[in-house]
Short mmCIF file of C-alpha atoms and ligand atoms in Angstrom, two decimals:
data_model
loop_
_atom_site.label_atom_id
_atom_site.label_comp_id
_atom_site.label_asym_id
_atom_site.label_seq_id
_atom_site.Cartn_x
_atom_site.Cartn_y
_atom_site.Cartn_z
CA UNK A 1 0.02 -0.22 -0.09
CA UNK A 2 1.48 3.58 -1.00
CA UNK A 3 2.09 5.61 2.04
CA UNK A 4 0.23 9.08 1.94
CA UNK A 5 2.25 12.43 2.28
CA UNK A 6 1.28 14.75 4.99
CA UNK A 7 -0.82 17.14 2.48
CA UNK A 8 -2.24 14.54 1.17
CA UNK A 9 -3.71 12.84 4.52
CA UNK A 10 -4.85 16.71 5.36
CA UNK A 11 -6.85 16.87 1.73
CA UNK A 12 -9.13 13.87 2.56
CA UNK A 13 -10.56 15.69 5.70
CA UNK A 14 -14.07 17.32 5.32
CA UNK A 15 -14.63 20.06 7.34
CA UNK A 16 -18.23 21.57 8.19
CA UNK A 17 -17.21 25.37 8.62
CA UNK A 18 -19.18 27.39 10.71
CA UNK A 19 -19.87 30.71 8.55
CA UNK A 20 -21.92 32.25 11.02
CA UNK A 21 -19.29 31.54 14.47
CA UNK A 22 -15.21 31.11 14.45
CA UNK A 23 -14.66 28.59 17.15
CA UNK A 24 -10.93 30.84 17.57
CA UNK A 25 -10.85 33.91 17.76
CA UNK A 26 -7.80 36.09 18.08
CA UNK A 27 -6.74 39.56 19.65
CA UNK A 28 -4.44 41.00 17.22
CA UNK A 29 -3.62 43.96 18.83
CA UNK A 30 -2.09 41.39 21.36
CA UNK A 31 -0.58 39.67 18.74
CA UNK A 32 1.32 42.37 17.23
CA UNK A 33 3.23 42.25 20.72
CA UNK A 34 4.01 38.76 20.06
CA UNK A 35 7.70 38.64 19.41
CA UNK A 36 8.34 34.51 18.03
CA UNK A 37 4.87 33.94 16.86
CA UNK A 38 4.85 30.41 17.41
CA UNK A 39 1.78 29.79 15.90
CA UNK A 40 2.97 30.50 12.66
CA UNK A 41 4.89 26.93 12.76
CA UNK A 42 3.63 25.16 15.09
CA UNK A 43 0.02 24.69 14.01
CA UNK A 44 -0.15 21.38 12.04
CA UNK A 45 -2.59 22.47 9.52
CA UNK A 46 -0.72 25.82 8.83
CA UNK A 47 -3.73 28.46 9.18
CA UNK A 48 -1.25 31.24 10.95
CA UNK A 49 0.91 33.21 8.75
CA UNK A 50 2.67 36.45 9.34
CA UNK A 51 3.25 39.32 6.70
CA UNK A 52 4.59 42.05 7.68
CA UNK A 53 4.97 41.69 11.78
CA UNK A 54 1.13 41.19 11.04
CA UNK A 55 -0.74 37.79 12.06
CA UNK A 56 -3.15 36.17 9.84
CA UNK A 57 -5.56 33.08 10.62
CA UNK A 58 -8.32 31.59 9.16
CA UNK A 59 -10.11 28.86 11.16
CA UNK A 60 -11.55 26.80 8.16
CA UNK A 61 -9.42 23.48 8.20
CA UNK A 62 -8.68 23.76 11.80
CA UNK A 63 -7.93 20.03 13.14
CA UNK A 64 -9.09 21.18 16.61
CA UNK A 65 -6.09 19.78 17.95
CA UNK A 66 -5.47 22.51 20.75
CA UNK A 67 -2.00 23.42 19.49
CA UNK A 68 -2.01 26.74 19.50
CA UNK A 69 -4.16 27.51 22.31
CA UNK A 70 -1.31 25.94 24.24
CA UNK A 71 2.17 27.34 22.46
CA UNK A 72 0.63 30.97 22.74
CA UNK A 73 2.26 32.79 25.17
CA UNK A 74 0.20 35.94 25.61
CA UNK A 75 -2.98 35.51 27.53
CA UNK A 76 -6.11 36.31 26.32
CA UNK A 77 -4.81 36.77 22.62
CA UNK A 78 -6.76 33.12 21.32
CA UNK A 79 -10.00 32.75 22.14
CA UNK A 80 -10.27 28.94 21.39
CA UNK A 81 -13.62 26.06 21.88
CA UNK A 82 -14.53 23.16 20.16
CA UNK A 83 -17.45 24.26 17.05
CA UNK A 84 -21.01 24.47 17.51
CA UNK A 85 -22.45 20.56 16.65
CA UNK A 86 -22.51 19.90 13.52
CA UNK A 87 -19.68 21.90 12.28
CA UNK A 88 -15.91 21.43 12.02
CA UNK A 89 -13.42 18.57 11.05
CA UNK A 90 -14.56 15.24 10.00
CA UNK A 91 -11.34 12.72 9.75
CA UNK A 92 -11.16 10.66 7.56
CA UNK A 93 -8.15 8.40 7.59
CA UNK A 94 -8.16 7.44 4.03
S1 LIG B 1 1.63 32.71 19.59
FE1 LIG B 1 -0.56 33.81 20.12
S2 LIG B 1 -0.05 36.00 20.79
FE2 LIG B 1 1.59 35.33 19.54
S3 LIG B 1 0.68 35.95 17.15
FE3 LIG B 1 0.03 33.86 17.66
S4 LIG B 1 -2.33 33.65 19.06
FE4 LIG B 1 -0.80 35.90 18.47
S1 LIG B 2 -6.55 23.80 17.23
FE1 LIG B 2 -4.29 23.01 15.97
S2 LIG B 2 -5.51 23.05 13.54
FE2 LIG B 2 -6.62 24.64 14.83
S3 LIG B 2 -5.53 26.34 14.50
FE3 LIG B 2 -4.72 25.67 16.30
S4 LIG B 2 -2.97 24.61 16.25
FE4 LIG B 2 -3.95 24.72 14.02
#
């Protein structure tokens, strides 16, 4: 059986995106003062990016692993909760 790459495995997951209620919300003013921005390299889905010192984030595609909440050094920067019922990731293991 051929081994699949991480990108291929992530690609077969299904997401029900809740357009009305984000399950992760950032306080960008707090993020602006965060020097290392560990979320940009710790999120396994690569949902945090930095451009010109400003953080950009999209909750669609979130694996609900909680890593960003764990590595974030700034209290109050991330408001994190699981998606509402019926929304979020549906893992499909290939
Ligand atoms: S680690 Fe936390 S405070 Fe720093 S940029 Fe990411 S979300 Fe913002
Ligand atoms: S919970 Fe996991 S996948 Fe979702 S944004 Fe945070 S680190 Fe990325």
